[in-house]
CSV table of C-alpha atoms and ligand atoms in Angstrom, one decimal:
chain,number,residue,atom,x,y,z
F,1,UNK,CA,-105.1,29.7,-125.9
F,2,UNK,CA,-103.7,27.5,-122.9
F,3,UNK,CA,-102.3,30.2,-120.1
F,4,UNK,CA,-100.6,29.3,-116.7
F,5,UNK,CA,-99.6,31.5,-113.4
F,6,UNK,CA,-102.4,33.8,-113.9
F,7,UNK,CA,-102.5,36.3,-111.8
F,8,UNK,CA,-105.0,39.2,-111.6
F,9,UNK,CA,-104.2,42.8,-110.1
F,10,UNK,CA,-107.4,44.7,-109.5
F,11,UNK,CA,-105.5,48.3,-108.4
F,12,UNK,CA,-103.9,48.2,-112.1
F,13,UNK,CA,-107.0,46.0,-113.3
F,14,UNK,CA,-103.8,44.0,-115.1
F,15,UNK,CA,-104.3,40.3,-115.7
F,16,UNK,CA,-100.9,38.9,-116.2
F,17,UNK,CA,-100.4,35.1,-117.4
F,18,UNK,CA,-97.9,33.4,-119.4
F,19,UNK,CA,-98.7,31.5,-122.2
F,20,UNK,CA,-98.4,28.1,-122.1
F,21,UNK,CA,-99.0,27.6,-125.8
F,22,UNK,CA,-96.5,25.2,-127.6
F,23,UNK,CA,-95.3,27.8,-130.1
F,24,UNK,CA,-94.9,30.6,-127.9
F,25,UNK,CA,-94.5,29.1,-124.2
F,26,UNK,CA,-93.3,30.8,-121.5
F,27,UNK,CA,-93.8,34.3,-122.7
F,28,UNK,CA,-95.7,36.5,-120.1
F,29,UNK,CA,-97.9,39.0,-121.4
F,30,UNK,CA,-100.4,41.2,-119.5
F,31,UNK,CA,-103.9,42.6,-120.3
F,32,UNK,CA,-105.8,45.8,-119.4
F,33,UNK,CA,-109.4,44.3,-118.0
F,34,UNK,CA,-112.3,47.0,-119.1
F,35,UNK,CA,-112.8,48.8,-115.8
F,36,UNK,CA,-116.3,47.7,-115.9
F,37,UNK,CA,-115.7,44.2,-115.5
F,38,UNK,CA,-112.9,44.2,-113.1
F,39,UNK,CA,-115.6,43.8,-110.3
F,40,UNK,CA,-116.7,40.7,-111.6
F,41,UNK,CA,-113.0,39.4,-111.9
F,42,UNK,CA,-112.5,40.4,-108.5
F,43,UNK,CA,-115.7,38.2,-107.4
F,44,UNK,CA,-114.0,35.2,-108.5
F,45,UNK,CA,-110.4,36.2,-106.4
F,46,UNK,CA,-111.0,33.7,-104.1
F,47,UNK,CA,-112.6,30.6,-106.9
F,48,UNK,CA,-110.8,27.5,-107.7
F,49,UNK,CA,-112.2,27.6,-111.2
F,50,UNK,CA,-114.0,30.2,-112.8
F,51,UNK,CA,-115.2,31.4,-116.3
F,52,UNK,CA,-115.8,34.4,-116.9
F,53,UNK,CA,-116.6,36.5,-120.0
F,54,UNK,CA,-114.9,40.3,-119.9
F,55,UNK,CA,-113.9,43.2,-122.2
F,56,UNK,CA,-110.3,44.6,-122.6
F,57,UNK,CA,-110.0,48.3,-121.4
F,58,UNK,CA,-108.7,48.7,-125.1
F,59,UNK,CA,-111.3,47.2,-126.9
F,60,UNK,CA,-115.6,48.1,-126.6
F,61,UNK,CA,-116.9,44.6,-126.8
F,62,UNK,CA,-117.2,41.9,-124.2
F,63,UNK,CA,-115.0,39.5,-126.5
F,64,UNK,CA,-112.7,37.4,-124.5
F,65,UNK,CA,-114.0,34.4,-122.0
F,66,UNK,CA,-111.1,33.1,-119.3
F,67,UNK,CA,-111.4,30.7,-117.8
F,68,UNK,CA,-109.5,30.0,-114.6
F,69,UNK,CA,-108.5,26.6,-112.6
F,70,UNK,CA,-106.5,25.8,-109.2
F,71,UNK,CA,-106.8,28.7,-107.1
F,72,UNK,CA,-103.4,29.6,-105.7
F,73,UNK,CA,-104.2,32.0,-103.7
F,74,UNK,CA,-104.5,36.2,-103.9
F,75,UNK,CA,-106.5,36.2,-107.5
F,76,UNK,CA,-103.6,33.8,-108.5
F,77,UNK,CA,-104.4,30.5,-110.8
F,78,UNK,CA,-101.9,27.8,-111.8
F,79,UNK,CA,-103.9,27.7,-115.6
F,80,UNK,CA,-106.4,28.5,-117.5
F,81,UNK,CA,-107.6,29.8,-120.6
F,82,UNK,CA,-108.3,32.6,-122.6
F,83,UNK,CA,-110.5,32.3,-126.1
F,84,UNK,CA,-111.6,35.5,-128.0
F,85,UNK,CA,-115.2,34.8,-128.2
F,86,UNK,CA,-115.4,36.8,-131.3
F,87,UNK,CA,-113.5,34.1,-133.4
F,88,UNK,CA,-115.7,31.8,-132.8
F,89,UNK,CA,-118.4,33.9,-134.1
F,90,UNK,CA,-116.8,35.1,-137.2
F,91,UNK,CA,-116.7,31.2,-137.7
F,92,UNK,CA,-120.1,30.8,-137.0
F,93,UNK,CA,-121.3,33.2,-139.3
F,94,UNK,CA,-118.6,31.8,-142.2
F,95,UNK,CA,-120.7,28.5,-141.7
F,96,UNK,CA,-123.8,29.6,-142.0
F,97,UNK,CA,-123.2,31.8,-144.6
F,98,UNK,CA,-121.8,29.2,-146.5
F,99,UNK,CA,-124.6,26.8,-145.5
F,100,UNK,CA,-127.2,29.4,-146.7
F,101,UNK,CA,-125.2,29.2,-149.9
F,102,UNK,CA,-125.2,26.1,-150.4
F,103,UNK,CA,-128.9,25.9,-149.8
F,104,UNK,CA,-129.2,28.4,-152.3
F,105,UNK,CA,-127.3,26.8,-154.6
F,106,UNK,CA,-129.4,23.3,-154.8
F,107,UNK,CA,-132.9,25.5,-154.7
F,108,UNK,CA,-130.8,27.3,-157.7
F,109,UNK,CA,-130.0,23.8,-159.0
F,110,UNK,CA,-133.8,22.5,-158.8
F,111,UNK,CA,-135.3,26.2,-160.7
F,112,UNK,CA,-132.7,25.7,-163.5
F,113,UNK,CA,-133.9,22.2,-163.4
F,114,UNK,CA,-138.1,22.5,-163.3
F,115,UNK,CA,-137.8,25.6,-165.4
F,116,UNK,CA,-136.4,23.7,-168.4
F,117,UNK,CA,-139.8,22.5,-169.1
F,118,UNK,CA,-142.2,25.3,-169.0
F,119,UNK,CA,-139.5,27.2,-171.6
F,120,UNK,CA,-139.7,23.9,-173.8
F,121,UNK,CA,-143.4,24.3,-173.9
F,122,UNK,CA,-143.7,28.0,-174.5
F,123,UNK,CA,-140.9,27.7,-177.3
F,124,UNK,CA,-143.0,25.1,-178.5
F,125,UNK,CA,-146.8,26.9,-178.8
F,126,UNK,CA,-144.4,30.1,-179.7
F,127,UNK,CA,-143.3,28.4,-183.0
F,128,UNK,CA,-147.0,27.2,-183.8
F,129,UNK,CA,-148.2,30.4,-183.4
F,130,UNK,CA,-145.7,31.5,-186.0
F,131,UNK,CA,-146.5,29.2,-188.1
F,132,UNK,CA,-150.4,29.6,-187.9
F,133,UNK,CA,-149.6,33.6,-188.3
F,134,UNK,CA,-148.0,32.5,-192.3
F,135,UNK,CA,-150.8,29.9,-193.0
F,136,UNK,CA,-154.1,31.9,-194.8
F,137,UNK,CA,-157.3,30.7,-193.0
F,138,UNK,CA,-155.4,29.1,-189.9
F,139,UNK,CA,-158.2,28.3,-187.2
F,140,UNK,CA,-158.1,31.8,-184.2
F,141,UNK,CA,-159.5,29.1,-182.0
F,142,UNK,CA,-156.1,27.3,-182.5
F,143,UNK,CA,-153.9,30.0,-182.0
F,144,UNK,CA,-156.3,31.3,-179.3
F,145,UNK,CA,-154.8,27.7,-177.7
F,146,UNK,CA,-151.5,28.5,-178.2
F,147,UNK,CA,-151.7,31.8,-176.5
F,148,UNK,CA,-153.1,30.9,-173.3
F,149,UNK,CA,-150.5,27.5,-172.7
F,150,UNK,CA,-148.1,30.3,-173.6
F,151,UNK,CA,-150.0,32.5,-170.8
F,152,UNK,CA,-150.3,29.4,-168.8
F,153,UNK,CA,-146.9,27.9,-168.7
F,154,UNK,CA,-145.2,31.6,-168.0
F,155,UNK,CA,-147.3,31.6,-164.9
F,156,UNK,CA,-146.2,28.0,-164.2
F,157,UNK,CA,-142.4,28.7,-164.7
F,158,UNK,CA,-142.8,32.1,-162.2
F,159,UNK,CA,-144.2,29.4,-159.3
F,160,UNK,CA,-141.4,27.0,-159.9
F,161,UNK,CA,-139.7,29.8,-159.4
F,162,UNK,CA,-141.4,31.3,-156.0
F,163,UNK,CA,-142.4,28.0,-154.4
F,164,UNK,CA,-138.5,26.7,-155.0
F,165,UNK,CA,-137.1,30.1,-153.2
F,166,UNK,CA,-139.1,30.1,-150.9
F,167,UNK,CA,-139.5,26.4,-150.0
F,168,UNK,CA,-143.2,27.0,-149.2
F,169,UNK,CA,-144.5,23.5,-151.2
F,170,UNK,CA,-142.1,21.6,-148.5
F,171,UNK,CA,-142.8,22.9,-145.8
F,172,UNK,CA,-146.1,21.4,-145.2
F,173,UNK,CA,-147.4,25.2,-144.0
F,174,UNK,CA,-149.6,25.4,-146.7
F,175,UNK,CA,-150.5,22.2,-147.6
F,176,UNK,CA,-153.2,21.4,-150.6
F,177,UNK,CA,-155.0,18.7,-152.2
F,178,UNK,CA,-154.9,17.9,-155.8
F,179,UNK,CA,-157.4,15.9,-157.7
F,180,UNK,CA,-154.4,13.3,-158.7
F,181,UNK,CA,-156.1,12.1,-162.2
F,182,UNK,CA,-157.0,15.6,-163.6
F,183,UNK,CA,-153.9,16.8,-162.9
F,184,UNK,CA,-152.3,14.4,-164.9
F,185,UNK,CA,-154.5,14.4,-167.6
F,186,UNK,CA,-153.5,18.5,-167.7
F,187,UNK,CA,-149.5,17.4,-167.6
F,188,UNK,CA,-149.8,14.7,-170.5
F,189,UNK,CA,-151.7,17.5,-172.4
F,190,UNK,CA,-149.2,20.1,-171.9
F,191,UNK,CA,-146.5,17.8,-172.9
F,192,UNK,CA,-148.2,16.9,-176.3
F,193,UNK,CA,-145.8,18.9,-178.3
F,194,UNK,CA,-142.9,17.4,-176.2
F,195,UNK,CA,-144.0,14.2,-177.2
F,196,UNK,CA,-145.2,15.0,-180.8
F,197,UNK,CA,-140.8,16.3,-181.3
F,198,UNK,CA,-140.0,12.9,-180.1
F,199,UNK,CA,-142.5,11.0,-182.1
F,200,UNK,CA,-143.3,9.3,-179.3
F,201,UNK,CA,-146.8,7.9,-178.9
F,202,UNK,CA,-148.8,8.5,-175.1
F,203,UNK,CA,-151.4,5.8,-174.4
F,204,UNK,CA,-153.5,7.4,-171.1
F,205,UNK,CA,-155.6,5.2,-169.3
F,206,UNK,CA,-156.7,7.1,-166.0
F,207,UNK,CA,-160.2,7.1,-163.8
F,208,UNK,CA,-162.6,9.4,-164.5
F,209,UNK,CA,-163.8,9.5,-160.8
F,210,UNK,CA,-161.5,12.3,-158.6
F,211,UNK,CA,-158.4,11.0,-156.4
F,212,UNK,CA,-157.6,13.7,-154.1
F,213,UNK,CA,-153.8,13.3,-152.8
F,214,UNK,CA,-151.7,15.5,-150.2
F,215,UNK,CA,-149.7,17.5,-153.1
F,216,UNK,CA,-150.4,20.9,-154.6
F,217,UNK,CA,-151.5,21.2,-158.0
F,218,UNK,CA,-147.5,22.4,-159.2
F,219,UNK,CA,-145.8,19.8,-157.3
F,220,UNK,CA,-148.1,16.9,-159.1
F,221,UNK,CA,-147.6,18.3,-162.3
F,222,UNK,CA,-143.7,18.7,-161.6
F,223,UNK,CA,-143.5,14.8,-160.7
F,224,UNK,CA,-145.1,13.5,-163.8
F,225,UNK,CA,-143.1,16.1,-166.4
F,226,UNK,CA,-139.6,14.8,-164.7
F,227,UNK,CA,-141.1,11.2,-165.0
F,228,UNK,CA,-142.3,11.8,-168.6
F,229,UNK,CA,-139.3,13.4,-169.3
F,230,UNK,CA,-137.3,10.6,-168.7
F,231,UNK,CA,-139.1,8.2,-170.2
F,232,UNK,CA,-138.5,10.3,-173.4
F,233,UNK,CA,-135.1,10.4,-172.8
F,234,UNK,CA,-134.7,7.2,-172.4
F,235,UNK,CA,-136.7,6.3,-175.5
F,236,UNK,CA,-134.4,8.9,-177.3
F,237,UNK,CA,-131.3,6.7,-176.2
F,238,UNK,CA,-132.3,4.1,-177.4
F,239,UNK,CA,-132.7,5.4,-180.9
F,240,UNK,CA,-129.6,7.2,-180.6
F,241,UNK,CA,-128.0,3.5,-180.2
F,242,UNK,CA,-129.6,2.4,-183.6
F,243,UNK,CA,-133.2,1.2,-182.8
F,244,UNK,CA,-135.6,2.3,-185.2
F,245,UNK,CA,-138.8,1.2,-183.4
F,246,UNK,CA,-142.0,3.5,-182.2
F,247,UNK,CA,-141.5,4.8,-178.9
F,248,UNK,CA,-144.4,4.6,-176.3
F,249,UNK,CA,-145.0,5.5,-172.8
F,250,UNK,CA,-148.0,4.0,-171.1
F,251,UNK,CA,-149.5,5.8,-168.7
F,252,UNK,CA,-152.3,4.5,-166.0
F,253,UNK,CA,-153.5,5.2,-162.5
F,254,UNK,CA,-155.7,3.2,-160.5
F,255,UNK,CA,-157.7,3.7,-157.3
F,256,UNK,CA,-157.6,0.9,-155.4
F,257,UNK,CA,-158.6,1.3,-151.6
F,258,UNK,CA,-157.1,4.3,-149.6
F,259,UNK,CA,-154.4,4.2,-152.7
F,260,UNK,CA,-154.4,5.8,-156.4
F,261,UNK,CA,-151.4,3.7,-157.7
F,262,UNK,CA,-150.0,5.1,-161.3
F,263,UNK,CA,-147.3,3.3,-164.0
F,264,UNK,CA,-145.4,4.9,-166.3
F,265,UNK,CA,-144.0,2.6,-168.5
F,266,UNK,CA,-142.1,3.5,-171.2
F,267,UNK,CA,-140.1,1.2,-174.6
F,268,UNK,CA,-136.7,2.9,-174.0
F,269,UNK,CA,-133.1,2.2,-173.4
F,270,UNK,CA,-134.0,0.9,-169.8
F,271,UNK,CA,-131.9,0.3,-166.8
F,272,UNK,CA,-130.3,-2.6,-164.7
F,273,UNK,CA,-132.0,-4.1,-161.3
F,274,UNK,CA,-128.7,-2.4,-159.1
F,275,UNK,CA,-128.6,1.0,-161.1
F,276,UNK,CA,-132.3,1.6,-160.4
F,277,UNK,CA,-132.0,1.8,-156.8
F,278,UNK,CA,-129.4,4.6,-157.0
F,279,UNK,CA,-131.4,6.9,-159.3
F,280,UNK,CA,-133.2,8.6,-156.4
F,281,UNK,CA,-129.4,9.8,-155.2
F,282,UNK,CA,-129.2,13.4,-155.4
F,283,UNK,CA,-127.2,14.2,-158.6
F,284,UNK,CA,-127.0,10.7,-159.5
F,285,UNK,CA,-127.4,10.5,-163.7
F,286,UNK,CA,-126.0,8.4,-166.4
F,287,UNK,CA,-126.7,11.4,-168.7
F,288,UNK,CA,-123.7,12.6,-168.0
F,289,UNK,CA,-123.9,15.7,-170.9
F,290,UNK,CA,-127.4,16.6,-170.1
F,291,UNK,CA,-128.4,15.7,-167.1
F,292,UNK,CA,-128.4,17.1,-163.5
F,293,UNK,CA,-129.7,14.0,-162.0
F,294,UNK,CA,-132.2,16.0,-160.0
F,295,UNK,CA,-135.4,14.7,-161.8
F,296,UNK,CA,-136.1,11.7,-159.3
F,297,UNK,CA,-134.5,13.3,-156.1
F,298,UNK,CA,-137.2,15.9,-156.4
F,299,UNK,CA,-139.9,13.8,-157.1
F,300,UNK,CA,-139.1,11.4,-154.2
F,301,UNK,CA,-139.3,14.4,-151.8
F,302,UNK,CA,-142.9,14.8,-153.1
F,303,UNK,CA,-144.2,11.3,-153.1
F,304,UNK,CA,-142.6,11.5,-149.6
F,305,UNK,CA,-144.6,14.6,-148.4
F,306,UNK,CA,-147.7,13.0,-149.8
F,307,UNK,CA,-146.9,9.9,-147.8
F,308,UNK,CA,-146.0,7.6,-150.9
F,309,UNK,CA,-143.5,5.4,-152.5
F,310,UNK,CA,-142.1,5.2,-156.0
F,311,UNK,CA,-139.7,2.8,-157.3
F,312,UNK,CA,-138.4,2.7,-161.0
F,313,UNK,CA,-137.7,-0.5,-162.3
F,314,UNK,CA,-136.8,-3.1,-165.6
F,315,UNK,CA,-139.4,-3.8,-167.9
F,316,UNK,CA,-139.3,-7.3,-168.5
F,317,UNK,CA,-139.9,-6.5,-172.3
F,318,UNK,CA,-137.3,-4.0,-172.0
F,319,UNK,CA,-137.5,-0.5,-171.0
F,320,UNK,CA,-138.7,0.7,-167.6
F,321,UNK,CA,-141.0,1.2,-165.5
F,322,UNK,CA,-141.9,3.8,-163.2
F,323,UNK,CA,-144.6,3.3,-160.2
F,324,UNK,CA,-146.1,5.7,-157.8
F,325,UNK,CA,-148.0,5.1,-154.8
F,326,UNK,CA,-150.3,7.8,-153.3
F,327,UNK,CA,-152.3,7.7,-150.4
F,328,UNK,CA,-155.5,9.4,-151.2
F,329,UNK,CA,-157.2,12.0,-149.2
F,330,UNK,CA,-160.9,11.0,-147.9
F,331,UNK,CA,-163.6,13.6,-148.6
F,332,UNK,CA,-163.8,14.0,-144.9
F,333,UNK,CA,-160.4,15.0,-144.5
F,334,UNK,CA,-160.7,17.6,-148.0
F,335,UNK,CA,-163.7,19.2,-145.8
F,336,UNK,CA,-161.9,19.7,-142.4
F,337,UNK,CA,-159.0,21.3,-144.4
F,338,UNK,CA,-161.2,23.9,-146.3
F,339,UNK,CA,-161.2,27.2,-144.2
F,340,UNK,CA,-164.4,28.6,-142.5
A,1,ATP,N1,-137.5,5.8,-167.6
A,1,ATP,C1,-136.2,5.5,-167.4
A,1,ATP,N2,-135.5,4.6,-168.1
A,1,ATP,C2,-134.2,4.3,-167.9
A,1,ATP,N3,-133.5,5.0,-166.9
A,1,ATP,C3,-134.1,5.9,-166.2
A,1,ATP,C4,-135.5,6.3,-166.4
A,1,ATP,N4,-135.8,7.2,-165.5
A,1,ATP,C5,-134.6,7.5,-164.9
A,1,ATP,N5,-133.6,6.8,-165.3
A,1,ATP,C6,-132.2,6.8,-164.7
A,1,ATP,O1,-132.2,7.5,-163.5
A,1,ATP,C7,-131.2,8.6,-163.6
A,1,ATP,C8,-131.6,9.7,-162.8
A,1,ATP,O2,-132.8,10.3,-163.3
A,1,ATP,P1,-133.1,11.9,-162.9
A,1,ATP,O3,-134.4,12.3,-163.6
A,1,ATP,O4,-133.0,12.1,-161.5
A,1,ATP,O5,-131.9,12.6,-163.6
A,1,ATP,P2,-131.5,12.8,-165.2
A,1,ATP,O6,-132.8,12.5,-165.9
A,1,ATP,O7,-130.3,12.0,-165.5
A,1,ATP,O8,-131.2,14.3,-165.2
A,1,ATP,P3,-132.2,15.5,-165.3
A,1,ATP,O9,-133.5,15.0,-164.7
A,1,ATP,O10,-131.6,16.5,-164.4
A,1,ATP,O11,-132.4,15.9,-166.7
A,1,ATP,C9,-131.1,8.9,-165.1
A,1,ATP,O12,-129.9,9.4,-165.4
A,1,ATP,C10,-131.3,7.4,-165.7
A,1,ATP,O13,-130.1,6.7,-165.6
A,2,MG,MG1,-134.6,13.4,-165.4
């Protein structure tokens, strides 16, 4: 608060002002100054401005900062101020806690969103398993399967988990390299009953030789499941608008120089040229009931941590197409990273 004719009495230790505020102007009020800091107070008797930071003789904390202009003379100023320093703590701390929460909340946002997946899977190779359990003479080396994706994908879903809290996959500390085409392979796989609900039909064209990129095993298979999963979606649109065609998602990835480059192209609903560029927006989705629109803001933050691009766009036939560009790691560099 604005304060004018200050005056300071260091026998009393009473600072005396008026306050010049517009609501309560002109009304004098006085202070006790913590006996402690009325030495320091003094110092400044004779300083055209001054700040100085001081307790009330009421009050344990140092919690008020005055500020002091035009020196009249005798430990007297024409104005100054005085702020409780403890407000603007208090506000501080309501931003940051807030600011935590809301970080919370969009790590909360991106579990509820990765997690959907490993739960579809498990729920999936749960139901086969029940099924094998009434068929006489079903195959143990079948349900032996199911068991460990089941075993597999729980330990999946409790990294999502862990590596989204804690934010250890973005912050480059622990950075990995992930045999790109493998990886993939792995996702499609785990995805099969996915696909086989949606009768849709996988084509996988991928190099046999190893592509090593900058991204950690999860984080490669958690940008081709959102990919995949939207090129199902999409394909279920379209049949939800009357098309009664087979749905099909291509999938390739090529190594050409320092780059693997991979296409997902899929026969669904597609998109226009001027909403593609927006689907990268946090929360952006035309899904409106089922979507969170996270899919492709996540990914893009891991194509950008592997130094990559990826850019969804029309199929000329119809449907869309997704591409992803990856730098790829030299076997030099894979070396140098492995510890001693
Ligand atoms: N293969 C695709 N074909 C057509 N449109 C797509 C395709 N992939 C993404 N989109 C568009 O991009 C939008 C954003 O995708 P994103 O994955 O970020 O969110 P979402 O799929 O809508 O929701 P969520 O991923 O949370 O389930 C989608 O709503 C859709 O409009
Ligand atoms: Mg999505």
């Amino acid at each position: 608060m604005p304060i004018r004719d200050v005056s300071f009495h260091p026998e009393s230790a009473r600072l005396s002002f008026l306050n010049a505020s517009a609501q309560t102007a002109h009304r004098s009020s006085h202070l006790q100054i913590h006996p402690d800091d009325c030495e320091l107070l003094k110092a400044h008797s004779a300083s055209d401005h001054a700040s100085v930071e001081l307790r009330l003789a009421t009050q344990g904390l140092a919690s008020f900062i005055l500020v002091l202009r035009k020196n009249t003379g005798n430990a007297r100023w024409a104005s100054g101020l005085l702020a409780n320093i403890r407000e603007p703590r208090h506000l501080i701390e309501a931003v940051s806690a807030k600011s935590r929460l809301a970080d919370l909340g969009e790590r909360t946002s991106a579990i509820v969103h990765e997690i959907r997946q490993p739960l579809f899977t498990i729920a999936m190779a749960n139901e086969n398993l029940r099924l094998m359990l009434d068929t006489p003479g079903a195959l143990k080396s079948r349900m032996q399967k199911s068991v460990a994706r089941i075993a597999d994908q729980v330990a999946r879903a409790q990294n999502i988990v862990q590596r989204t809290l804690s934010y250890v996959s973005t912050n480059g500390a622990e950075s990995q390299f992930t045999d790109l085409p493998l990886t993939l392979a792995n996702t499609v796989e785990f995805l099969d009953s996915f696909f086989e609900s949606d009768s849709i039909q996988v084509r996988l064209d991928i190099p046999h030789e190893t592509a090593m990129v900058a991204l950690e095993q999860l984080e490669v298979e958690q940008l081709f499941v959102n990919v995949l999963r939207n090129a199902a979606d999409s394909i279920r649109k379209r049949r939800q608008a009357g098309w009664e065609g087979e749905g099909e998602i291509a999938i390739s990835a090529k190594i050409r120089d320092d780059q693997v480059l991979c296409e997902v192209a899929d026969n669904g609903a597609g998109l226009l040229r001027r909403e593609a560029s927006r689907c990268f927006e946090r929360f952006y989705t035309t899904r409106k009931e089922s979507g969170t629109g996270l899919g492709l803001y996540i990914c893009e933050q891991f194509v950008a941590k592997a130094g990559g691009k990826i850019e969804l766009s029309p199929r000329e036939v119809g449907g869309a197409r997704i591409e992803i560009r990856l730098p790829l790691i030299a076997g030099s560099d894979i070396v140098a990273s492995e510890p001693d």
